[in-house]
Amino acid sequence: MTKNDLLASAGDSSDDTEFYTPMPDGYRPGRTRYVFVLGTVMSGLGKGIFSSSLARVLQAKGLAVAPVKLEGYLNRDSGTLNPYRHGEVFVLDDGTECDMDLGTYERMLDQDLTHRNFTTSGQILSRVLEKERRGDFLGRDVQMIPHVIGEVKLHLRELALTTRADVVFVEIGGTAGDVENAYYLEAIRQMAFEEGDGKCCFVALTYLVAPPTLGEQKSKPAQLGIKRLMESGIMPHLIACRAQQPVTHKVREKLALYSGVPFERVFSMHDCESVYFVSDMLRGAGVDQVVCALLGLDDRVERFDRGAKHHAWDTYVRRVRQASPSVTIGVTGKYTSLRDSYASIIQALEHSGVHLGAKVKIEWIDSSDLTDDTVAERLEGVDGVIVPGGFGTRGVEGKIACVRHVREQHIPYLGLCYGLQIAVIEYARHVCGLDRANSTEIDQATPDPVIDVLPSQHGVTDLGGSMRLGGNDIAVHPGTIFSRLYGEPETVRLRFRHRYEVNPAYVERMEQAGLIFSGRAPDTPIMQVLELSAEQHPYFLATQAHAELTSRPTAPDAMFLGLVRAAMIHAGRTIVDEPQGVRPGQGEPQNCGS
Ligand code: GLN
């Protein structure tokens, strides 16, 4: 049987062939190119940053790119994971709760992604088992190879087909040698064979240790890591070496020798100041040219100079490099010891800072330590405050004390999701005189449940994937600060992830006491944005949405921009430049899966 015969019988579940590899209708093997990014030695190498930066460079050459992350864990999605263990839960417009790397991809490529850009072992296995129950494999024993692996290949090919991407960037979670991602490696090994020569490129990310006692880089762990990958039948085309310092010529030679990868394809990808510099580093080292040559993409690359579309991006990267005076934003939270838990907030603050010519310094404030008595001292020197999203009761009274302080002391404030709910509780207690006002998430027996469970959540028992999730339109109240910030549109689309809301029964009372609800859900009485007027406070805004998720380098979120601008005024700084063409978190209209 030739390879074409094999592919012709693909998807045939009869006993006659072992070659079960389901293809979506209309898929043509070899049309789409695939770049597989794999980790060796250890996790946390920044595979997502590498992969998205390389995709960004190819996108700038006029190629259509689509990223996808394959996670090894059995959870159906990231929604039930503790951010402290796994970084923030990122939410896509279609409601997918996924890994924080998807945030890196969206920001780097300025694209809105979908469920097709992410999958987990849990999803892959569920799909196979659903098919088994339907009888799709009748007569066969269902096996890791070919059925589960077939499902992985199907997922990648469906993404390629729906996006019409020239290049699909596949990031495999975990490290070569992990039990849980071994079948992904087998799937992509098979895929490279099926797609044909020169259609797939394997990139191994590795790490060069440099023990301070030795004072030099050692390549042994990297050699062993790559060897482990080769034991899975995958020969990398490229090695990207992560290291603290530039990787020495000698070490690159050693790696080339031991792995059989040509020296010119062993690149140093050492630490740099900002993730936004990585694409320049890749271009400077010629990684993009090597990949295009390996994948025969040169004829698809646009010949003209990188194009006006990328001008805004280049300006952004240039401005990140420029030193600027700093402004301090306090972020009160529960997971403040692990920055990954608040990755998108950090990014959104940086986007706004860069646009306004300021370096935003973040002061992490553990809300469990805050009280009315300690808050003034703790917030000394802070020019603005964010209370981010959160769940449960820990640290809540500290957050309320914090919001009271910033409201009374006229310190700029932005509340995100829980941060809106906390602001409502604080206002109800200290302005409306409802001393024991609370959220029913915190106190079921409160006499004034100013925050209560969403009507759609009554009767929901499963915790996974059951919140109010994803992109929703917010009807903007004209004449408000919220409206002005976004350029006076009728609606603004932001992303949500919550179970509780402002209790509609208290809205009128709070409005009479001066709180302005400037954004609501178009058809239901869900309050989405609140504010105090400019006469009452220099900047006091909160949203039920996660505005941080849709902030992009070239289109910072307007509420973050407003906060940083107000904080700069509070700190007595000069605002260098007002940003041009800010869009409320909407990506470039590129098709990236449906
Ligand atoms: N715990 C709150 C709710 O479920 C807020 C959620 C959040 O901040 N993401 O509504």
CSV table of N, CA and C and ligand atoms in Angstrom, one decimal, residues 388-392 416-419 421 441 467 497-501 544 546, ligand 1:
chain,number,residue,atom,x,y,z
A,388,PRO,N,-8.7,42.8,42.0
A,388,PRO,CA,-9.0,41.9,40.8
A,388,PRO,C,-10.0,40.8,41.2
A,389,GLY,N,-10.2,39.9,40.2
A,389,GLY,CA,-11.2,38.9,40.4
A,389,GLY,C,-10.8,37.9,41.5
A,390,GLY,N,-11.8,37.3,42.1
A,390,GLY,CA,-11.5,36.3,43.1
A,390,GLY,C,-12.7,35.5,43.5
A,391,PHE,N,-12.5,34.6,44.4
A,391,PHE,CA,-13.6,33.7,44.8
A,391,PHE,C,-13.5,33.5,46.3
A,392,GLY,N,-14.6,33.2,47.0
A,392,GLY,CA,-14.5,32.8,48.4
A,392,GLY,C,-14.3,34.0,49.4
A,416,LEU,N,-12.2,44.8,39.2
A,416,LEU,CA,-12.4,43.9,38.2
A,416,LEU,C,-13.2,42.7,38.7
A,417,CYS,N,-14.4,42.5,38.2
A,417,CYS,CA,-15.2,41.3,38.6
A,417,CYS,C,-15.5,41.3,40.2
A,418,TYR,N,-14.8,40.6,40.9
A,418,TYR,CA,-14.9,40.6,42.4
A,418,TYR,C,-14.7,42.1,42.9
A,419,GLY,N,-13.8,42.8,42.2
A,419,GLY,CA,-13.6,44.2,42.6
A,419,GLY,C,-14.8,45.1,42.4
A,421,GLN,N,-17.9,43.8,42.8
A,421,GLN,CA,-18.8,43.4,43.9
A,421,GLN,C,-18.4,43.9,45.3
A,441,GLU,N,-22.2,35.0,48.5
A,441,GLU,CA,-21.0,34.1,48.4
A,441,GLU,C,-20.2,34.1,49.7
A,467,MET,N,-20.1,28.7,35.0
A,467,MET,CA,-20.3,30.1,35.4
A,467,MET,C,-20.9,30.9,34.1
A,497,ARG,N,-16.6,36.0,33.7
A,497,ARG,CA,-16.5,34.7,34.4
A,497,ARG,C,-17.0,34.9,35.8
A,498,HIS,N,-18.3,34.7,36.0
A,498,HIS,CA,-18.8,34.9,37.4
A,498,HIS,C,-20.1,34.2,37.6
A,499,ARG,N,-20.4,34.0,38.9
A,499,ARG,CA,-21.7,33.4,39.3
A,499,ARG,C,-22.6,34.3,40.0
A,500,TYR,N,-22.0,35.4,40.6
A,500,TYR,CA,-22.8,36.4,41.3
A,500,TYR,C,-22.9,37.7,40.6
A,501,GLU,N,-23.9,38.5,41.0
A,501,GLU,CA,-24.1,39.8,40.4
A,501,GLU,C,-24.7,40.8,41.4
A,544,GLN,N,-17.9,44.3,36.1
A,544,GLN,CA,-18.2,42.9,36.4
A,544,GLN,C,-17.3,42.0,35.4
A,546,HIS,N,-13.9,41.0,33.0
A,546,HIS,CA,-12.4,40.9,33.2
A,546,HIS,C,-11.8,41.7,32.0
B,1,GLN,N1,-16.7,35.2,43.1
B,1,GLN,C1,-17.4,36.2,42.2
B,1,GLN,C2,-18.5,35.5,41.4
B,1,GLN,O1,-18.5,34.4,41.2
B,1,GLN,C3,-16.4,36.9,41.3
B,1,GLN,C4,-15.8,36.0,40.3
B,1,GLN,C5,-14.5,36.6,39.7
B,1,GLN,O2,-14.0,37.6,40.2
B,1,GLN,N2,-14.1,36.1,38.6
B,1,GLN,O3,-19.3,36.2,40.9
